[in-house]
Amino acid sequence: MLIRTLDNGFTHLNHSEITPQAHYLGRRELLKGLATGTAGLALSGWAGREALAQTARPGVLAPLPGSVSAVVGANVMDKPTAYKDASSYNNFYEFGTDKSDPAKYAHTLKTQPWTVEIEGLVKKPGRYGLEDLMKLSAMEERVYRLRCVEGWSMVIPWVGYSLADLIKRVEPQPGAKYVEFITQADEKTMPGVRGGALDWPYVEGLRLDEALHPLTLLAFGMYGEVLPKQNGAPVRLVVPWKYGFKSGKSIVKIRFTDKQPRSSWEKAAPQEYGFYSNVNPTVDHPRWSQASERRIGEDGLLAKKRKTQMFNGYEAQVGQLYAGMDLKKFF
Ligand code: MTE
């Protein structure tokens, strides 16, 4: 059994290595919460009790707690997806295109040492070691909906801080209008990178004001622990009002530019994946509707699909970023 602490190097176990002990630890955390009274709010009803049991630390990876975020909209009330589902049903094409591939193969990803380079139109470019990046701002827990363009959604308690905290630190130059996120592409450790599913490295981009929105999260963990490799360890983006593919995993470079970046998905199919990719039930993907979604974990014959909400339910917080824009054109 490996000892899992932050200091001994973010020990990441593969999903298949999760033992029944995870359940035991989850219960233990729940009981601890009950004893200290911190669980009281969540236990006000059966749904809350069940949700808490699921979000309690799964006990698989090193703990990474965060304080409850005060950012408006950062804590949706939906029941969180089970950790097991969130860490075994993934898109991470660097490890294969099947949903089960990342959990099977991402154990080869080397997350230590890890650096993130900040470059382009900033006054303070530089290379951050992971530890320094993690210390740059206070860790918060935020329960976000994540809606995939394929029509499924999850609710995940992430741990991280607003990307804006990092952006303000590096001081964008006046000419900076966009931020490009470049992720790890290592043929030796990422079998998918040897294939041609996408143009590697995986690249995503945001407008600078989108990147500065307080809901845009630089995430280092989920469910109170460091990120599993299949979910984008050791650092990823989470942009909750955009389709999931905008949330790049395993980021190694953040580049500030005056030109709108071209993402890997835009390069692969420009008529299907636009730069904005805001969740929008009124703009269909050319090959399927985006009006409804299947929440992972709500399977079964009688499970009803959910109506997809404008901006994934974050319209009050982010709608003004797109005021006056034709969202059919800027999809
Ligand atoms: N980041 C990288 N580097 N490679 C990818 O293939 N897939 C994207 C996004 N980030 C992807 C990525 C897509 S399509 C989705 S839906 C989300 O990651 C899935 O995140 P999750 O597996 O943590 O739910």
CSV table of C-alpha atoms and ligand atoms in Angstrom, one decimal:
chain,number,residue,atom,x,y,z
A,1,MET,CA,0.0,0.0,0.0
A,2,LEU,CA,1.4,3.4,-1.0
A,3,ILE,CA,1.4,6.3,1.4
A,4,ARG,CA,-0.4,9.1,-0.2
A,5,THR,CA,0.6,12.6,0.9
A,6,LEU,CA,1.2,15.8,-1.1
A,7,ASP,CA,4.9,15.7,-0.1
A,8,ASN,CA,5.6,12.3,-1.5
A,9,GLY,CA,4.7,13.2,-5.0
A,10,PHE,CA,1.0,13.1,-5.9
A,11,THR,CA,0.7,9.3,-6.0
A,12,HIS,CA,-1.8,8.6,-8.7
A,13,LEU,CA,-3.4,5.2,-8.7
A,14,ASN,CA,-5.2,3.9,-11.7
A,15,HIS,CA,-9.0,3.6,-11.4
A,16,SER,CA,-8.7,-0.2,-11.6
A,17,GLU,CA,-6.6,0.0,-8.4
A,18,ILE,CA,-9.4,1.4,-6.3
A,19,THR,CA,-10.1,-1.0,-3.6
A,20,PRO,CA,-13.2,-1.4,-1.4
A,21,GLN,CA,-11.2,0.6,1.2
A,22,ALA,CA,-12.3,3.7,-0.7
A,23,HIS,CA,-15.8,3.0,0.5
A,24,TYR,CA,-14.7,2.6,4.0
A,25,LEU,CA,-12.7,5.9,3.9
A,26,GLY,CA,-15.8,7.6,2.4
A,27,ARG,CA,-17.8,6.4,5.4
A,28,ARG,CA,-15.1,7.4,7.8
A,29,GLU,CA,-15.1,11.0,6.4
A,30,LEU,CA,-18.8,11.1,6.7
A,31,LEU,CA,-18.7,10.1,10.3
A,32,LYS,CA,-16.0,12.6,11.0
A,33,GLY,CA,-18.1,15.3,9.5
A,34,LEU,CA,-21.1,14.2,11.6
A,35,ALA,CA,-18.9,14.3,14.8
A,36,THR,CA,-17.6,17.8,14.1
A,37,GLY,CA,-21.0,19.1,12.9
A,38,THR,CA,-19.7,20.2,9.6
A,39,ALA,CA,-21.9,17.7,7.8
A,40,GLY,CA,-25.1,19.2,9.4
A,41,LEU,CA,-26.2,21.3,6.4
A,42,ALA,CA,-25.8,18.6,3.8
A,43,LEU,CA,-27.6,16.0,6.0
A,44,SER,CA,-30.8,18.0,6.2
A,45,GLY,CA,-32.5,15.5,3.8
A,46,TRP,CA,-31.9,12.1,2.4
A,47,ALA,CA,-30.7,13.5,-0.9
A,48,GLY,CA,-28.2,15.6,1.0
A,49,ARG,CA,-27.0,12.6,3.0
A,50,GLU,CA,-26.5,10.6,-0.2
A,51,ALA,CA,-24.7,13.5,-1.9
A,52,LEU,CA,-22.4,13.9,1.0
A,53,ALA,CA,-21.6,10.2,1.1
A,54,GLN,CA,-20.6,10.4,-2.5
A,55,THR,CA,-18.6,13.6,-2.2
A,56,ALA,CA,-16.7,12.5,0.9
A,57,ARG,CA,-13.1,11.8,0.1
A,58,PRO,CA,-12.9,8.6,-1.9
A,59,GLY,CA,-9.6,7.8,-0.3
A,60,VAL,CA,-7.9,6.9,-3.6
A,61,LEU,CA,-5.3,9.7,-4.0
A,62,ALA,CA,-3.6,12.4,-1.9
A,63,PRO,CA,-6.0,14.7,-0.1
A,64,LEU,CA,-6.4,18.2,-1.5
A,65,PRO,CA,-9.1,20.0,0.5
A,66,GLY,CA,-10.4,23.4,-0.5
A,67,SER,CA,-12.6,25.9,1.4
A,68,VAL,CA,-16.2,26.3,0.1
A,69,SER,CA,-16.0,28.9,-2.6
A,70,ALA,CA,-17.8,32.3,-2.2
A,71,VAL,CA,-17.7,32.9,-6.0
A,72,VAL,CA,-21.3,33.4,-7.1
A,73,GLY,CA,-22.6,30.3,-9.0
A,74,ALA,CA,-19.7,28.2,-7.9
A,75,ASN,CA,-21.8,25.6,-5.9
A,76,VAL,CA,-24.7,24.1,-7.8
A,77,MET,CA,-27.2,22.1,-5.7
A,78,ASP,CA,-27.4,19.2,-8.1
A,79,LYS,CA,-26.5,15.8,-6.7
A,80,PRO,CA,-22.8,15.1,-7.4
A,81,THR,CA,-21.9,12.4,-9.8
A,82,ALA,CA,-20.3,9.3,-8.2
A,83,TYR,CA,-16.5,9.5,-8.1
A,84,LYS,CA,-16.4,6.1,-9.7
A,85,ASP,CA,-18.3,7.4,-12.8
A,86,ALA,CA,-16.4,10.7,-12.9
A,87,SER,CA,-13.1,8.9,-13.0
A,88,SER,CA,-14.0,6.0,-15.4
A,89,TYR,CA,-16.1,7.7,-18.1
A,90,ASN,CA,-13.7,10.2,-19.6
A,91,ASN,CA,-12.6,12.0,-22.8
A,92,PHE,CA,-8.8,12.2,-22.9
A,93,TYR,CA,-7.8,11.4,-26.5
A,94,GLU,CA,-4.1,11.2,-25.6
A,95,PHE,CA,-5.0,7.9,-24.1
A,96,GLY,CA,-7.5,6.6,-26.6
A,97,THR,CA,-10.9,7.5,-27.9
A,98,ASP,CA,-13.0,5.1,-25.9
A,99,LYS,CA,-14.6,6.5,-22.7
A,100,SER,CA,-12.9,3.7,-20.7
A,101,ASP,CA,-9.4,4.2,-22.3
A,102,PRO,CA,-8.2,7.0,-20.0
A,103,ALA,CA,-8.9,5.1,-16.8
A,104,LYS,CA,-7.1,2.1,-18.3
A,105,TYR,CA,-4.1,3.7,-19.8
A,106,ALA,CA,-3.4,7.1,-18.1
A,107,HIS,CA,-1.3,5.5,-15.4
A,108,THR,CA,1.7,6.0,-17.7
A,109,LEU,CA,1.3,9.8,-17.5
A,110,LYS,CA,4.3,11.3,-15.7
A,111,THR,CA,3.0,14.1,-13.5
A,112,GLN,CA,6.2,14.8,-11.7
A,113,PRO,CA,8.2,17.0,-12.2
A,114,TRP,CA,5.6,19.2,-13.8
A,115,THR,CA,5.9,22.8,-15.0
A,116,VAL,CA,3.5,25.3,-16.6
A,117,GLU,CA,5.1,27.9,-18.8
A,118,ILE,CA,3.5,31.3,-19.1
A,119,GLU,CA,4.4,33.0,-22.3
A,120,GLY,CA,3.4,35.6,-24.9
A,121,LEU,CA,1.9,39.0,-24.3
A,122,VAL,CA,2.5,39.2,-20.5
A,123,LYS,CA,4.7,41.5,-18.5
A,124,LYS,CA,5.9,38.6,-16.3
A,125,PRO,CA,6.4,35.5,-18.3
A,126,GLY,CA,8.0,32.5,-16.6
A,127,ARG,CA,7.9,28.8,-15.8
A,128,TYR,CA,6.0,27.7,-12.7
A,129,GLY,CA,6.7,24.5,-10.9
A,130,LEU,CA,3.5,22.7,-9.9
A,131,GLU,CA,4.1,23.2,-6.2
A,132,ASP,CA,4.5,27.0,-6.7
A,133,LEU,CA,1.5,27.1,-8.9
A,134,MET,CA,-0.6,25.4,-6.3
A,135,LYS,CA,0.5,27.9,-3.6
A,136,LEU,CA,-0.3,30.9,-5.8
A,137,SER,CA,-3.8,31.2,-4.4
A,138,ALA,CA,-6.1,29.6,-1.9
A,139,MET,CA,-7.7,26.3,-2.9
A,140,GLU,CA,-11.5,26.3,-3.1
A,141,GLU,CA,-14.0,23.5,-3.6
A,142,ARG,CA,-16.6,24.3,-6.4
A,143,VAL,CA,-19.4,22.0,-7.4
A,144,TYR,CA,-19.8,22.6,-11.2
A,145,ARG,CA,-22.0,21.0,-13.9
A,146,LEU,CA,-19.9,19.8,-16.8
A,147,ARG,CA,-21.8,19.3,-20.1
A,148,CYS,CA,-20.1,17.4,-22.9
A,149,VAL,CA,-20.9,18.2,-26.5
A,150,GLU,CA,-21.8,14.5,-27.0
A,151,GLY,CA,-24.9,15.0,-24.8
A,152,TRP,CA,-24.0,13.7,-21.4
A,153,SER,CA,-23.3,15.7,-18.2
A,154,MET,CA,-21.8,15.3,-14.7
A,155,VAL,CA,-21.7,17.3,-11.5
A,156,ILE,CA,-18.2,17.3,-10.0
A,157,PRO,CA,-16.7,18.9,-6.9
A,158,TRP,CA,-13.5,20.4,-8.2
A,159,VAL,CA,-10.6,21.8,-6.2
A,160,GLY,CA,-8.7,24.8,-7.5
A,161,TYR,CA,-8.7,28.5,-7.7
A,162,SER,CA,-9.9,31.1,-10.3
A,163,LEU,CA,-7.6,31.3,-13.2
A,164,ALA,CA,-7.9,35.1,-12.9
A,165,ASP,CA,-5.6,34.9,-9.8
A,166,LEU,CA,-2.8,33.6,-11.9
A,167,ILE,CA,-3.6,35.9,-14.9
A,168,LYS,CA,-3.4,39.0,-12.6
A,169,ARG,CA,-0.1,37.8,-11.2
A,170,VAL,CA,1.5,37.6,-14.6
A,171,GLU,CA,0.1,40.9,-15.9
A,172,PRO,CA,-1.2,40.6,-19.4
A,173,GLN,CA,0.1,43.3,-21.8
A,174,PRO,CA,-2.5,45.7,-23.3
A,175,GLY,CA,-2.4,43.8,-26.6
A,176,ALA,CA,-3.4,40.4,-25.1
A,177,LYS,CA,-6.9,39.5,-26.2
A,178,TYR,CA,-6.9,35.7,-25.9
A,179,VAL,CA,-5.4,32.9,-23.9
A,180,GLU,CA,-4.2,29.7,-25.4
A,181,PHE,CA,-3.9,26.5,-23.3
A,182,ILE,CA,-1.4,23.9,-24.6
A,183,THR,CA,-1.5,20.5,-23.0
A,184,GLN,CA,1.0,17.7,-22.6
A,185,ALA,CA,1.8,15.6,-25.7
A,186,ASP,CA,4.3,12.9,-25.0
A,187,GLU,CA,4.4,10.0,-27.4
A,188,LYS,CA,6.3,7.9,-24.8
A,189,THR,CA,3.6,8.1,-22.1
A,190,MET,CA,0.5,8.9,-24.0
A,191,PRO,CA,-0.4,6.1,-26.5
A,192,GLY,CA,-3.1,8.2,-28.3
A,193,VAL,CA,-0.5,10.8,-29.3
A,194,ARG,CA,1.1,8.3,-31.6
A,195,GLY,CA,-2.2,8.1,-33.5
A,196,GLY,CA,-3.9,10.8,-35.6
A,197,ALA,CA,-7.2,11.3,-33.8
A,198,LEU,CA,-6.4,15.0,-33.3
A,199,ASP,CA,-3.7,17.5,-34.0
A,200,TRP,CA,-1.3,17.3,-31.0
A,201,PRO,CA,-0.7,18.9,-28.7
A,202,TYR,CA,-4.3,19.4,-27.6
A,203,VAL,CA,-4.9,23.1,-27.7
A,204,GLU,CA,-7.8,25.2,-26.4
A,205,GLY,CA,-8.5,28.9,-26.2
A,206,LEU,CA,-10.6,31.5,-24.4
A,207,ARG,CA,-11.1,35.2,-24.9
A,208,LEU,CA,-9.2,37.1,-22.1
A,209,ASP,CA,-12.4,38.3,-20.5
A,210,GLU,CA,-13.7,34.7,-20.4
A,211,ALA,CA,-10.4,33.5,-18.9
A,212,LEU,CA,-10.7,36.2,-16.3
A,213,HIS,CA,-14.2,35.3,-15.3
A,214,PRO,CA,-14.2,34.1,-11.6
A,215,LEU,CA,-15.9,30.9,-12.6
A,216,THR,CA,-13.1,29.8,-14.9
A,217,LEU,CA,-11.2,27.4,-12.6
A,218,LEU,CA,-7.7,26.2,-12.7
A,219,ALA,CA,-8.3,22.8,-11.1
A,220,PHE,CA,-5.8,20.6,-9.3
A,221,GLY,CA,-8.2,18.2,-7.6
A,222,MET,CA,-11.7,16.8,-7.4
A,223,TYR,CA,-13.7,15.2,-4.6
A,224,GLY,CA,-11.2,16.5,-2.0
A,225,GLU,CA,-8.2,14.8,-3.6
A,226,VAL,CA,-5.6,15.5,-6.3
A,227,LEU,CA,-6.9,14.9,-9.8
A,228,PRO,CA,-6.8,11.3,-11.1
A,229,LYS,CA,-4.6,11.1,-14.2
A,230,GLN,CA,-7.5,10.3,-16.4
A,231,ASN,CA,-9.2,13.6,-15.3
A,232,GLY,CA,-6.3,15.8,-16.4
A,233,ALA,CA,-3.7,15.6,-13.6
A,234,PRO,CA,-1.9,17.5,-12.3
A,235,VAL,CA,-3.6,20.7,-13.5
A,236,ARG,CA,-6.5,21.4,-15.9
A,237,LEU,CA,-9.0,24.0,-16.8
A,238,VAL,CA,-12.7,23.8,-16.0
A,239,VAL,CA,-15.0,26.3,-17.8
A,240,PRO,CA,-18.5,25.3,-16.6
A,241,TRP,CA,-20.6,27.2,-19.1
A,242,LYS,CA,-18.8,25.8,-22.2
A,243,TYR,CA,-18.9,22.3,-23.6
A,244,GLY,CA,-16.5,20.0,-21.8
A,245,PHE,CA,-13.8,20.0,-24.6
A,246,LYS,CA,-13.0,23.7,-23.8
A,247,SER,CA,-11.6,22.4,-20.4
A,248,GLY,CA,-8.1,21.3,-21.4
A,249,LYS,CA,-6.4,18.6,-19.3
A,250,SER,CA,-2.8,18.3,-18.2
A,251,ILE,CA,-1.8,21.9,-19.1
A,252,VAL,CA,1.9,22.7,-19.8
A,253,LYS,CA,1.7,26.1,-21.4
A,254,ILE,CA,-0.5,29.1,-21.1
A,255,ARG,CA,0.1,31.6,-23.9
A,256,PHE,CA,-1.4,35.2,-24.1
A,257,THR,CA,-2.0,36.3,-27.7
A,258,ASP,CA,-3.6,39.0,-29.8
A,259,LYS,CA,-5.0,36.4,-32.2
A,260,GLN,CA,-7.9,34.0,-31.6
A,261,PRO,CA,-6.3,30.6,-31.0
A,262,ARG,CA,-7.3,27.6,-33.2
A,263,SER,CA,-8.2,24.7,-31.0
A,264,SER,CA,-7.5,21.0,-31.9
A,265,TRP,CA,-11.2,20.4,-32.3
A,266,GLU,CA,-11.7,23.4,-34.6
A,267,LYS,CA,-8.8,22.1,-36.7
A,268,ALA,CA,-10.4,18.6,-36.8
A,269,ALA,CA,-13.9,19.7,-37.8
A,270,PRO,CA,-14.4,23.5,-38.1
A,271,GLN,CA,-18.0,23.2,-39.1
A,272,GLU,CA,-18.8,21.3,-35.9
A,273,TYR,CA,-16.7,22.9,-33.2
A,274,GLY,CA,-16.4,26.7,-33.0
A,275,PHE,CA,-14.2,28.8,-30.9
A,276,TYR,CA,-16.9,29.8,-28.4
A,277,SER,CA,-18.6,26.4,-27.8
A,278,ASN,CA,-20.9,27.9,-25.1
A,279,VAL,CA,-23.5,25.3,-24.0
A,280,ASN,CA,-26.6,26.4,-25.9
A,281,PRO,CA,-29.7,24.3,-26.3
A,282,THR,CA,-30.9,26.4,-29.2
A,283,VAL,CA,-27.9,25.8,-31.4
A,284,ASP,CA,-27.6,22.2,-32.5
A,285,HIS,CA,-24.4,20.4,-33.3
A,286,PRO,CA,-24.7,19.9,-37.1
A,287,ARG,CA,-25.3,16.2,-36.6
A,288,TRP,CA,-27.4,16.1,-33.4
A,289,SER,CA,-29.5,18.2,-31.1
A,290,GLN,CA,-28.1,20.0,-28.0
A,291,ALA,CA,-31.5,20.5,-26.4
A,292,SER,CA,-31.2,17.8,-23.8
A,293,GLU,CA,-28.7,15.7,-22.0
A,294,ARG,CA,-28.2,12.5,-20.1
A,295,ARG,CA,-26.8,12.9,-16.6
A,296,ILE,CA,-24.2,10.2,-15.9
A,297,GLY,CA,-25.5,7.9,-13.1
A,298,GLU,CA,-29.1,8.5,-14.0
A,299,ASP,CA,-29.2,5.5,-16.4
A,300,GLY,CA,-31.9,2.9,-16.8
A,301,LEU,CA,-35.0,2.5,-18.9
A,302,LEU,CA,-37.1,5.0,-17.0
A,303,ALA,CA,-34.4,7.7,-16.7
A,304,LYS,CA,-35.6,10.9,-18.3
A,305,LYS,CA,-33.2,13.1,-20.2
A,306,ARG,CA,-32.7,16.6,-18.7
A,307,LYS,CA,-33.3,19.8,-20.6
A,308,THR,CA,-30.0,21.5,-21.3
A,309,GLN,CA,-29.9,25.0,-19.9
A,310,MET,CA,-28.5,28.1,-21.6
A,311,PHE,CA,-24.8,28.5,-20.7
A,312,ASN,CA,-25.2,25.2,-18.8
A,313,GLY,CA,-27.3,27.1,-16.1
A,314,TYR,CA,-24.6,29.8,-15.6
A,315,GLU,CA,-26.4,32.5,-17.7
A,316,ALA,CA,-26.8,34.9,-14.8
A,317,GLN,CA,-23.1,34.9,-14.2
A,318,VAL,CA,-21.7,34.8,-17.8
A,319,GLY,CA,-24.5,36.0,-20.1
A,320,GLN,CA,-23.2,39.5,-20.2
A,321,LEU,CA,-19.9,38.3,-21.7
A,322,TYR,CA,-21.8,37.7,-24.9
A,323,ALA,CA,-24.3,40.6,-24.9
A,324,GLY,CA,-25.2,41.5,-28.5
A,325,MET,CA,-23.4,38.6,-30.1
A,326,ASP,CA,-25.1,36.3,-32.6
A,327,LEU,CA,-24.6,33.0,-30.9
A,328,LYS,CA,-25.6,31.0,-34.0
A,329,LYS,CA,-22.7,32.6,-35.9
A,330,PHE,CA,-20.3,32.6,-32.9
A,331,PHE,CA,-21.0,29.0,-31.9
B,1,MTE,N1,-8.0,17.7,-22.6
B,1,MTE,C1,-7.1,17.0,-23.3
B,1,MTE,N2,-5.8,17.3,-23.1
B,1,MTE,N3,-7.4,16.0,-24.2
B,1,MTE,C2,-8.7,15.6,-24.4
B,1,MTE,O1,-9.0,14.7,-25.2
B,1,MTE,N4,-11.1,16.1,-23.9
B,1,MTE,C3,-12.0,17.2,-23.5
B,1,MTE,C4,-11.7,17.8,-22.2
B,1,MTE,N5,-10.2,18.1,-22.1
B,1,MTE,C5,-9.7,16.3,-23.7
B,1,MTE,C6,-9.3,17.4,-22.8
B,1,MTE,C7,-13.4,16.7,-23.5
B,1,MTE,S1,-14.0,16.3,-25.0
B,1,MTE,C8,-14.1,16.6,-22.4
B,1,MTE,S2,-15.8,16.3,-22.4
B,1,MTE,C9,-13.5,16.8,-21.1
B,1,MTE,O2,-12.1,17.0,-21.1
B,1,MTE,C10,-13.8,15.6,-20.2
B,1,MTE,O3,-13.3,15.8,-18.9
B,1,MTE,P1,-13.5,14.6,-17.8
B,1,MTE,O4,-13.0,13.3,-18.4
B,1,MTE,O5,-12.8,15.0,-16.6
B,1,MTE,O6,-15.0,14.5,-17.6
